[in-house]
Amino acid sequence: MLLDKDYSLLTGALVFALRYCLIAGIAYFVFYIWKRKQYFHLKLNPKQPAFQQIKSELFYSATTLLIYSFSVWLLIYWYQNGYTQIYTKIETFGYAYFFLSILMMIVLHDAYFYWSHKLMHRIPFLFRFHKIHHYSHNPNPWSAFSFHPVEALISLGIMPIILFLIPVHPYALIAFYTVITLYNVYIHVGYKVNFMFLGFPIQNTAEDHDLHHRVSKYNYGLYFSFWDRMMKTYK
Ligand SMILES: [Zn+2]
Ligand SMILES: [Zn+2]
């Protein structure tokens, strides 16, 4: 059923919406309502995000997630027609490969994100779409997927690259989508937070990405900062 096209659109939309509302909702509740005063000294922009900004973010996030749901349908279409490297028995490649495949998807996605994001800033035609994301002058968890539909489609370009190149199990894909949501919410949280494991030197942090929303010629990365450091766009 996981790879059945008939169920995919509705299930995909539900899973995307629930996962996003849960992760962004918890982050928003903790940092912007419950612990707001306690963590105020860590807030990167002392002002609270304007209601108008959050309203626009919710609208654009909803359209992005709807487009992502359609991509699940397409993924299953490709799978059923034998275009992908998707495999359904974890034993085929073993558990070590299962976890390695998640890591490979993250590394590939980071490179794709860096270059597509940088191009969206450098090519004026593409920046017309990306500027929707930069309306979020004061990033918060609801900014994570606030993209123009064209940018949402560009961001999906990583999926065929992964599906056609790397053997992946559907559970690894679900884990990868969850990492994308978690990490996107984290870099938009608007607070200087480094969780235990999220403190390694080449990590792209909420602080780094907050700076990108203010000075857009730096920090194009998603999970890591090594592309930025290598291409001298890190600040
Ligand atoms: Zn952003
Ligand atoms: Zn940008």
Coordinates of N, CA and C and ligand atoms in Angstrom, one line a residue:
M1 N 0.8 -1.2 0.0 CA 0.0 0.0 0.0 C 0.9 1.3 0.0
L2 N 2.1 1.1 0.6 CA 3.0 2.3 0.7 C 3.4 2.8 -0.7
L3 N 3.4 1.8 -1.6 CA 3.8 2.2 -3.0 C 2.6 2.0 -4.0
D4 N 1.4 2.3 -3.5 CA 0.2 2.2 -4.3 C -0.2 3.6 -4.7
K5 N -0.3 3.8 -6.0 CA -0.6 5.2 -6.6 C -2.0 5.6 -6.1
D6 N -2.9 4.7 -6.0 CA -4.3 5.1 -5.7 C -4.4 5.8 -4.3
Y7 N -3.5 5.4 -3.4 CA -3.6 5.9 -2.0 C -2.6 7.1 -1.8
S8 N -1.7 7.2 -2.8 CA -0.5 8.0 -2.5 C -0.8 9.5 -2.4
L9 N -1.7 10.0 -3.2 CA -2.0 11.5 -3.2 C -2.5 11.9 -1.9
L10 N -3.6 11.2 -1.5 CA -4.3 11.6 -0.2 C -3.3 11.3 1.0
T11 N -2.7 10.1 1.0 CA -1.9 9.8 2.1 C -0.7 10.7 2.2
G12 N -0.1 11.0 1.0 CA 1.0 11.9 0.9 C 0.7 13.3 1.5
A13 N -0.5 13.8 1.0 CA -0.9 15.2 1.5 C -1.1 15.2 3.0
L14 N -1.7 14.1 3.5 CA -2.0 14.0 5.0 C -0.7 13.9 5.8
V15 N 0.2 13.0 5.3 CA 1.5 12.8 6.0 C 2.3 14.1 6.0
F16 N 2.4 14.8 4.8 CA 3.2 16.0 4.7 C 2.6 17.1 5.6
A17 N 1.3 17.2 5.6 CA 0.6 18.3 6.4 C 0.8 18.0 7.9
L18 N 0.6 16.7 8.3 CA 0.7 16.4 9.7 C 2.1 16.5 10.2
R19 N 3.1 16.0 9.4 CA 4.5 16.1 9.9 C 4.9 17.6 10.0
Y20 N 4.5 18.4 9.1 CA 4.9 19.8 9.1 C 4.2 20.5 10.3
C21 N 2.9 20.3 10.4 CA 2.2 21.0 11.5 C 2.7 20.5 12.9
L22 N 3.1 19.3 13.0 CA 3.6 18.8 14.3 C 5.0 19.3 14.6
I23 N 5.9 19.3 13.6 CA 7.3 19.7 13.9 C 7.3 21.2 14.0
A24 N 6.7 22.0 13.1 CA 6.8 23.4 13.2 C 5.9 23.9 14.3
G25 N 4.8 23.2 14.6 CA 3.9 23.6 15.6 C 4.5 23.5 17.0
I26 N 5.2 22.4 17.2 CA 5.9 22.2 18.5 C 7.0 23.2 18.7
A27 N 7.8 23.5 17.6 CA 8.9 24.5 17.7 C 8.3 25.8 18.0
Y28 N 7.2 26.2 17.3 CA 6.6 27.5 17.5 C 6.0 27.6 18.9
F29 N 5.4 26.5 19.4 CA 4.8 26.6 20.7 C 5.9 26.8 21.8
V30 N 7.0 26.0 21.7 CA 8.0 26.1 22.7 C 8.7 27.4 22.7
F31 N 9.1 27.9 21.5 CA 10.0 29.1 21.4 C 9.2 30.4 21.3
Y32 N 8.0 30.4 20.8 CA 7.2 31.6 20.7 C 6.1 31.8 21.6
I33 N 5.7 30.7 22.4 CA 4.7 30.9 23.4 C 5.1 30.5 24.8
W34 N 5.4 29.2 24.9 CA 5.7 28.6 26.2 C 7.0 29.1 26.9
K35 N 8.1 29.1 26.2 CA 9.4 29.5 26.7 C 9.9 30.8 26.2
R36 N 9.0 31.6 25.7 CA 9.3 32.8 25.0 C 10.2 33.7 25.8
K37 N 9.8 33.9 27.1 CA 10.5 34.8 28.0 C 11.9 34.2 28.4
Q38 N 11.8 32.9 28.7 CA 13.0 32.2 29.2 C 14.1 32.2 28.2
Y39 N 13.8 32.1 26.9 CA 14.8 32.0 25.8 C 15.0 33.3 25.1
F40 N 14.4 34.4 25.6 CA 14.4 35.6 24.8 C 15.9 36.1 24.5
H41 N 16.8 35.8 25.4 CA 18.2 36.2 25.2 C 18.8 35.5 24.0
L42 N 18.2 34.4 23.6 CA 18.7 33.7 22.4 C 18.1 34.0 21.1
K43 N 17.0 34.9 21.2 CA 16.3 35.3 20.0 C 17.2 36.1 19.1
L44 N 17.2 35.7 17.8 CA 18.1 36.4 16.8 C 17.6 37.7 16.4
N45 N 16.3 37.8 16.3 CA 15.7 39.1 16.0 C 14.7 39.4 17.2
P46 N 15.1 40.5 18.0 CA 14.3 40.7 19.2 C 12.8 40.9 19.0
K47 N 12.4 41.3 17.8 CA 11.0 41.5 17.5 C 10.3 40.1 17.3
Q48 N 9.0 40.1 17.5 CA 8.2 38.9 17.2 C 7.8 39.0 15.7
P49 N 7.7 37.8 15.0 CA 7.3 37.9 13.6 C 5.9 38.5 13.5
A50 N 5.7 39.4 12.5 CA 4.4 40.0 12.3 C 3.3 39.0 11.9
F51 N 2.1 39.3 12.3 CA 1.0 38.4 12.0 C 0.8 38.2 10.5
Q52 N 1.0 39.3 9.7 CA 0.9 39.3 8.3 C 1.9 38.3 7.7
Q53 N 3.1 38.3 8.2 CA 4.2 37.5 7.7 C 3.8 36.0 7.9
I54 N 3.4 35.7 9.1 CA 3.0 34.3 9.4 C 1.8 33.8 8.6
K55 N 0.9 34.7 8.3 CA -0.3 34.4 7.5 C 0.2 34.0 6.1
S56 N 1.1 34.8 5.5 CA 1.7 34.5 4.2 C 2.5 33.2 4.2
E57 N 3.2 33.0 5.3 CA 4.0 31.8 5.4 C 3.1 30.5 5.4
L58 N 2.0 30.6 6.1 CA 1.1 29.4 6.2 C 0.5 29.2 4.8
F59 N 0.2 30.2 4.1 CA -0.4 30.1 2.8 C 0.6 29.4 1.8
Y60 N 1.8 30.0 1.7 CA 2.8 29.4 0.8 C 3.3 28.0 1.2
S61 N 3.3 27.8 2.5 CA 3.7 26.4 3.0 C 2.7 25.4 2.6
A62 N 1.4 25.8 2.7 CA 0.3 24.8 2.3 C 0.4 24.5 0.8
T63 N 0.7 25.5 -0.1 CA 0.8 25.2 -1.5 C 2.1 24.3 -1.8
T64 N 3.2 24.6 -1.0 CA 4.4 23.8 -1.2 C 4.1 22.3 -0.8
L65 N 3.4 22.1 0.3 CA 3.2 20.8 0.7 C 2.2 20.0 -0.2
L66 N 1.3 20.8 -0.8 CA 0.4 20.2 -1.8 C 1.2 19.7 -3.0
I67 N 2.2 20.5 -3.5 CA 3.0 20.2 -4.6 C 3.9 19.0 -4.2
Y68 N 4.4 18.9 -3.0 CA 5.2 17.8 -2.5 C 4.4 16.5 -2.5
S69 N 3.1 16.7 -2.2 CA 2.2 15.5 -2.2 C 2.1 14.9 -3.6
F70 N 2.0 15.8 -4.6 CA 1.9 15.3 -6.0 C 3.2 14.6 -6.4
S71 N 4.3 15.0 -5.8 CA 5.6 14.4 -6.1 C 5.6 12.9 -5.6
V72 N 4.8 12.6 -4.6 CA 4.8 11.2 -4.1 C 4.1 10.4 -5.1
W73 N 3.0 11.0 -5.7 CA 2.3 10.3 -6.8 C 3.2 10.0 -7.9
L74 N 4.0 11.0 -8.3 CA 5.0 10.8 -9.4 C 6.0 9.8 -9.1
L75 N 6.5 9.8 -7.9 CA 7.5 8.8 -7.4 C 7.0 7.4 -7.6
I76 N 5.7 7.2 -7.2 CA 5.2 5.9 -7.3 C 4.9 5.5 -8.8
Y77 N 4.6 6.5 -9.6 CA 4.4 6.2 -11.0 C 5.8 5.7 -11.6
W78 N 6.8 6.4 -11.2 CA 8.2 6.1 -11.7 C 8.6 4.7 -11.2
Y79 N 8.2 4.4 -9.9 CA 8.6 3.1 -9.3 C 7.8 2.0 -10.1
Q80 N 6.5 2.2 -10.3 CA 5.7 1.1 -10.9 C 6.2 0.9 -12.3
N81 N 6.8 1.9 -13.0 CA 7.2 1.7 -14.3 C 8.7 1.3 -14.4
G82 N 9.3 1.1 -13.3 CA 10.6 0.5 -13.3 C 11.7 1.6 -13.5
Y83 N 11.5 2.9 -13.3 CA 12.5 3.9 -13.6 C 13.4 4.1 -12.4
T84 N 13.0 3.7 -11.2 CA 13.7 4.1 -10.0 C 14.6 2.9 -9.5
Q85 N 15.4 3.2 -8.5 CA 16.3 2.2 -7.9 C 15.7 1.8 -6.6
I86 N 14.4 2.1 -6.4 CA 13.7 1.8 -5.1 C 13.7 0.2 -4.9
Y87 N 14.0 -0.2 -3.7 CA 13.9 -1.7 -3.4 C 13.0 -1.8 -2.2
T88 N 12.4 -2.9 -2.0 CA 11.4 -3.0 -1.0 C 11.8 -4.0 0.2
K89 N 12.8 -4.7 0.1 CA 13.3 -5.6 1.2 C 14.6 -5.1 1.8
I90 N 14.5 -4.6 3.0 CA 15.7 -4.0 3.6 C 16.9 -5.0 3.5
E91 N 16.6 -6.3 3.7 CA 17.7 -7.3 3.6 C 18.5 -7.3 2.3
T92 N 17.9 -6.8 1.2 CA 18.6 -6.8 0.0 C 20.0 -6.2 0.1
F93 N 20.0 -5.0 0.8 CA 21.4 -4.4 0.9 C 21.8 -4.3 2.4
G94 N 21.0 -4.8 3.3 CA 21.3 -4.8 4.7 C 21.0 -3.4 5.4
Y95 N 21.1 -3.5 6.8 CA 20.8 -2.3 7.6 C 21.9 -1.2 7.5
A96 N 23.1 -1.6 7.4 CA 24.2 -0.6 7.3 C 24.0 0.2 6.1
Y97 N 23.6 -0.4 4.9 CA 23.4 0.4 3.7 C 22.1 1.2 3.9
F98 N 21.1 0.7 4.6 CA 19.9 1.4 4.8 C 20.2 2.8 5.4
F99 N 21.0 2.8 6.5 CA 21.4 4.1 7.1 C 22.3 4.9 6.3
L100 N 23.2 4.2 5.6 CA 24.1 4.9 4.7 C 23.4 5.6 3.6
S101 N 22.3 5.0 3.1 CA 21.5 5.6 2.0 C 20.9 6.9 2.5
I102 N 20.5 7.0 3.7 CA 19.9 8.2 4.3 C 20.9 9.3 4.3
L103 N 22.1 8.9 4.7 CA 23.2 9.9 4.8 C 23.6 10.4 3.4
M104 N 23.6 9.5 2.4 CA 23.9 9.8 1.0 C 22.9 10.8 0.5
M105 N 21.6 10.6 0.8 CA 20.5 11.5 0.3 C 20.8 12.9 0.9
I106 N 21.2 12.9 2.2 CA 21.4 14.2 2.9 C 22.5 15.0 2.2
V107 N 23.6 14.3 1.9 CA 24.8 14.9 1.3 C 24.5 15.4 -0.1
L108 N 23.8 14.6 -0.9 CA 23.4 15.0 -2.2 C 22.4 16.2 -2.2
H109 N 21.5 16.1 -1.3 CA 20.5 17.1 -1.2 C 21.1 18.5 -0.8
D110 N 22.2 18.4 0.1 CA 22.9 19.6 0.5 C 23.5 20.3 -0.6
A111 N 24.2 19.5 -1.5 CA 24.8 20.0 -2.7 C 23.8 20.6 -3.6
Y112 N 22.7 19.9 -3.9 CA 21.6 20.4 -4.7 C 21.0 21.7 -4.2
F113 N 20.8 21.7 -2.9 CA 20.2 22.9 -2.3 C 21.1 24.1 -2.4
Y114 N 22.4 23.9 -2.1 CA 23.4 25.0 -2.2 C 23.4 25.6 -3.6
W115 N 23.5 24.8 -4.6 CA 23.7 25.3 -6.0 C 22.3 25.9 -6.5
S116 N 21.2 25.2 -6.3 CA 20.0 25.7 -6.8 C 19.6 27.0 -6.1
H117 N 19.9 27.1 -4.8 CA 19.6 28.3 -4.0 C 20.4 29.4 -4.4
K118 N 21.7 29.1 -4.7 CA 22.6 30.2 -5.1 C 22.2 30.7 -6.5
L119 N 21.8 29.8 -7.4 CA 21.4 30.2 -8.7 C 20.1 31.1 -8.6
M120 N 19.2 30.7 -7.7 CA 18.0 31.5 -7.5 C 18.3 33.0 -7.1
H121 N 19.4 33.1 -6.4 CA 19.8 34.5 -6.0 C 20.6 35.2 -7.1
R122 N 21.3 34.4 -7.9 CA 22.2 35.1 -9.0 C 21.4 35.4 -10.3
I123 N 20.3 34.6 -10.6 CA 19.6 34.8 -11.8 C 18.3 35.6 -11.5
P124 N 18.3 36.8 -12.0 CA 17.1 37.7 -11.6 C 15.7 37.0 -11.9
F125 N 15.6 36.3 -13.0 CA 14.4 35.6 -13.4 C 13.9 34.7 -12.2
L126 N 14.9 33.9 -11.7 CA 14.6 33.0 -10.7 C 14.4 33.6 -9.3
F127 N 15.1 34.8 -9.1 CA 14.9 35.5 -7.8 C 13.5 36.0 -7.6
R128 N 12.8 36.2 -8.8 CA 11.4 36.7 -8.7 C 10.6 35.7 -7.9
F129 N 10.9 34.4 -8.0 CA 10.2 33.4 -7.2 C 10.7 33.2 -5.8
H130 N 12.1 33.2 -5.7 CA 12.7 33.0 -4.4 C 12.4 34.1 -3.4
K131 N 12.1 35.3 -4.0 CA 11.9 36.4 -3.0 C 10.7 36.2 -2.1
I132 N 9.8 35.3 -2.5 CA 8.7 35.0 -1.6 C 9.2 34.4 -0.3
H133 N 10.3 33.6 -0.4 CA 10.9 33.0 0.9 C 11.5 34.1 1.7
H134 N 12.0 35.1 1.0 CA 12.7 36.2 1.7 C 11.8 37.3 2.2
Y135 N 10.5 37.1 2.0 CA 9.5 38.0 2.7 C 9.6 37.7 4.2
S136 N 10.1 36.5 4.5 CA 10.2 36.1 5.9 C 11.5 36.8 6.5
H137 N 11.3 38.1 6.8 CA 12.5 38.9 7.3 C 12.8 38.4 8.7
N138 N 11.8 37.9 9.4 CA 12.0 37.5 10.8 C 11.7 36.0 10.8
P139 N 12.7 35.1 10.4 CA 12.4 33.7 10.3 C 11.8 33.1 11.6
N140 N 10.9 32.2 11.4 CA 10.3 31.4 12.5 C 9.9 30.1 11.9
P141 N 9.5 29.1 12.8 CA 9.2 27.7 12.2 C 8.3 27.7 11.0
W142 N 7.4 28.7 10.9 CA 6.4 28.6 9.8 C 7.1 29.1 8.5
S143 N 8.3 29.6 8.5 CA 9.0 30.1 7.3 C 9.6 28.9 6.5
A144 N 9.7 27.7 7.2 CA 10.5 26.6 6.6 C 10.1 26.2 5.2
F145 N 8.8 26.2 4.9 CA 8.5 25.8 3.5 C 7.7 26.9 2.8
S146 N 7.9 28.1 3.2 CA 7.2 29.2 2.6 C 7.9 29.6 1.2
F147 N 7.5 28.8 0.2 CA 8.1 29.0 -1.1 C 7.0 29.3 -2.2
H148 N 7.5 30.0 -3.2 CA 6.6 30.2 -4.4 C 6.5 28.8 -5.0
P149 N 5.3 28.5 -5.6 CA 5.2 27.2 -6.2 C 6.3 26.8 -7.2
V150 N 6.9 27.8 -7.9 CA 8.0 27.5 -8.8 C 9.2 27.0 -8.0
E151 N 9.5 27.7 -6.9 CA 10.6 27.3 -6.1 C 10.3 25.9 -5.5
A152 N 9.1 25.6 -5.1 CA 8.7 24.3 -4.6 C 9.1 23.2 -5.6
L153 N 8.8 23.5 -6.9 CA 9.1 22.6 -8.0 C 10.6 22.4 -8.1
I154 N 11.3 23.5 -8.1 CA 12.8 23.5 -8.2 C 13.4 22.6 -7.1
S155 N 12.8 22.8 -5.9 CA 13.4 22.1 -4.7 C 13.1 20.6 -4.9
L156 N 12.1 20.2 -5.6 CA 11.8 18.8 -5.8 C 12.8 18.1 -6.8
G157 N 13.6 19.0 -7.5 CA 14.5 18.4 -8.5 C 15.5 17.4 -7.9
I158 N 15.7 17.4 -6.6 CA 16.6 16.5 -6.0 C 16.0 15.0 -6.1
M159 N 14.6 14.9 -6.1 CA 14.0 13.6 -6.0 C 14.4 12.7 -7.2
P160 N 14.2 13.1 -8.5 CA 14.7 12.2 -9.5 C 16.2 11.9 -9.4
I161 N 17.0 12.8 -9.0 CA 18.4 12.5 -8.9 C 18.6 11.4 -8.0
I162 N 18.0 11.5 -6.8 CA 18.1 10.4 -5.8 C 17.5 9.1 -6.3
L163 N 16.3 9.2 -6.8 CA 15.5 7.9 -7.1 C 16.2 7.2 -8.3
F164 N 16.8 7.9 -9.3 CA 17.3 7.3 -10.4 C 18.8 6.8 -10.2
L165 N 19.4 7.4 -9.1 CA 20.8 7.1 -8.9 C 21.1 6.1 -7.8
I166 N 20.4 6.3 -6.7 CA 20.7 5.5 -5.5 C 19.6 4.5 -5.1
P167 N 20.0 3.2 -4.8 CA 19.0 2.3 -4.3 C 18.5 2.8 -3.0
V168 N 17.2 3.0 -2.9 CA 16.6 3.5 -1.6 C 15.4 2.7 -1.2
H169 N 15.2 2.5 0.1 CA 14.0 1.8 0.6 C 13.0 2.9 0.9
P170 N 11.7 2.6 0.7 CA 10.7 3.6 1.1 C 10.8 4.1 2.5
Y171 N 11.2 3.3 3.5 CA 11.3 3.8 4.8 C 12.5 4.8 5.0
A172 N 13.5 4.6 4.2 CA 14.7 5.5 4.2 C 14.2 6.8 3.6
L173 N 13.3 6.8 2.5 CA 12.8 8.0 2.0 C 11.9 8.8 3.0
I174 N 11.1 8.0 3.7 CA 10.3 8.7 4.7 C 11.2 9.3 5.8
A175 N 12.2 8.6 6.2 CA 13.2 9.2 7.2 C 13.8 10.4 6.6
F176 N 14.2 10.4 5.3 CA 14.8 11.5 4.7 C 13.9 12.7 4.6
Y177 N 12.6 12.5 4.2 CA 11.6 13.6 4.2 C 11.5 14.2 5.6
T178 N 11.5 13.3 6.6 CA 11.4 13.8 8.0 C 12.6 14.7 8.4
V179 N 13.8 14.2 8.0 CA 15.0 15.0 8.3 C 14.9 16.4 7.6
I180 N 14.4 16.4 6.3 CA 14.2 17.7 5.6 C 13.3 18.6 6.4
T181 N 12.2 18.1 6.9 CA 11.3 18.9 7.7 C 11.9 19.4 9.0
L182 N 12.5 18.5 9.7 CA 13.2 18.8 11.0 C 14.2 19.9 10.8
Y183 N 15.1 19.7 9.8 CA 16.2 20.6 9.6 C 15.8 22.0 9.1
N184 N 14.8 22.0 8.2 CA 14.3 23.2 7.7 C 13.6 24.0 8.8
V185 N 12.9 23.3 9.7 CA 12.3 24.1 10.9 C 13.4 24.6 11.8
Y186 N 14.4 23.7 12.0 CA 15.5 24.1 12.9 C 16.2 25.4 12.4
I187 N 16.6 25.4 11.1 CA 17.3 26.6 10.6 C 16.5 27.9 10.6
H188 N 15.1 27.7 10.6 CA 14.2 28.9 10.6 C 13.7 29.2 12.0
V189 N 14.2 28.5 13.0 CA 13.6 28.6 14.4 C 13.7 30.1 14.9
G190 N 14.7 30.8 14.4 CA 14.9 32.2 14.9 C 15.6 32.4 16.2
Y191 N 16.1 31.3 16.7 CA 16.8 31.4 18.0 C 18.2 30.8 17.8
K192 N 19.1 31.3 18.7 CA 20.5 30.7 18.6 C 20.5 29.4 19.4
V193 N 20.1 28.3 18.8 CA 20.1 27.1 19.5 C 21.0 26.1 18.8
N194 N 21.8 25.4 19.6 CA 22.7 24.3 19.1 C 22.4 23.1 19.9
F195 N 21.6 22.2 19.4 CA 21.3 21.0 20.2 C 22.5 20.1 20.2
M196 N 22.6 19.2 21.2 CA 23.7 18.3 21.4 C 24.4 18.0 20.1
F197 N 23.8 17.1 19.3 CA 24.4 16.6 18.1 C 24.5 17.7 17.0
L198 N 23.7 18.8 17.1 CA 23.7 19.8 16.1 C 24.7 20.9 16.5
G199 N 26.0 20.5 16.6 CA 27.0 21.5 17.0 C 28.3 21.2 16.3
F200 N 28.2 20.3 15.3 CA 29.5 19.9 14.7 C 29.9 21.1 13.8
P201 N 31.3 21.2 13.6 CA 31.8 22.5 13.0 C 31.3 22.8 11.6
I202 N 31.0 21.9 10.8 CA 30.5 22.2 9.4 C 29.0 22.3 9.3
Q203 N 28.3 22.3 10.5 CA 26.9 22.4 10.4 C 26.4 23.7 10.1
N204 N 25.3 23.8 9.3 CA 24.6 25.1 9.0 C 23.6 25.3 10.1
T205 N 23.8 26.4 10.8 CA 22.9 26.6 12.0 C 21.8 27.6 11.8
A206 N 20.9 27.7 12.7 CA 19.8 28.6 12.7 C 20.3 30.0 12.6
E207 N 21.5 30.3 13.2 CA 22.1 31.6 13.2 C 22.6 31.9 11.8
D208 N 23.3 30.9 11.2 CA 23.8 31.1 9.8 C 22.6 31.4 8.8
H209 N 21.5 30.7 8.9 CA 20.4 30.9 8.0 C 19.7 32.1 8.3
D210 N 19.6 32.5 9.5 CA 19.0 33.8 9.9 C 19.7 34.9 9.2
L211 N 21.1 34.8 9.2 CA 21.9 35.8 8.5 C 21.6 35.9 7.0
H212 N 21.3 34.7 6.4 CA 21.0 34.6 5.0 C 19.7 35.4 4.7
H213 N 18.7 35.3 5.7 CA 17.5 36.1 5.5 C 17.7 37.6 5.6
R214 N 18.8 38.0 6.2 CA 19.1 39.4 6.3 C 20.1 39.9 5.3
V215 N 21.1 39.1 5.1 CA 22.2 39.5 4.0 C 22.2 38.4 3.1
S216 N 21.5 38.5 2.0 CA 21.2 37.2 1.2 C 22.4 36.8 0.3
K217 N 23.6 37.5 0.4 CA 24.7 36.9 -0.5 C 25.6 36.0 0.3
Y218 N 25.2 35.6 1.5 CA 26.0 34.6 2.3 C 25.1 33.4 2.7
N219 N 25.7 32.3 3.1 CA 25.1 31.2 3.7 C 23.9 30.6 2.9
Y220 N 24.3 30.0 1.8 CA 23.2 29.4 0.9 C 22.9 27.9 1.3
G221 N 23.7 27.3 2.2 CA 23.6 25.9 2.5 C 22.4 25.5 3.3
L222 N 22.2 24.2 3.4 CA 21.0 23.7 4.1 C 21.5 23.0 5.4
Y223 N 22.1 21.8 5.3 CA 22.5 21.1 6.5 C 23.9 21.4 6.9
F224 N 24.8 21.6 5.9 CA 26.2 21.8 6.2 C 26.7 23.2 5.7
S225 N 27.8 23.6 6.1 CA 28.3 24.9 5.6 C 29.6 24.7 4.7
F226 N 29.9 23.4 4.4 CA 31.1 23.2 3.7 C 31.1 23.8 2.2
W227 N 29.9 23.7 1.6 CA 29.9 24.3 0.2 C 30.1 25.8 0.3
D228 N 29.5 26.5 1.4 CA 29.6 27.9 1.6 C 31.1 28.2 1.9
R229 N 31.7 27.4 2.7 CA 33.1 27.7 3.1 C 34.0 27.5 1.9
M230 N 33.7 26.5 1.1 CA 34.6 26.2 -0.1 C 34.4 27.3 -1.2
M231 N 33.2 27.8 -1.3 CA 32.9 28.8 -2.4 C 33.0 30.2 -1.8
K232 N 33.5 30.3 -0.6 CA 33.7 31.7 0.0 C 32.4 32.5 0.1
T233 N 31.3 31.8 0.4 CA 30.0 32.5 0.7 C 29.6 32.3 2.1
Y234 N 30.5 31.9 3.0 CA 30.2 31.7 4.4 C 30.4 32.9 5.2
K235 N 29.5 33.2 6.0 CA 29.7 34.4 7.0 C 29.1 34.0 8.3
Ligands
ZN1 ZN 15.1 30.4 4.7
ZN2 ZN 17.7 32.7 -0.3

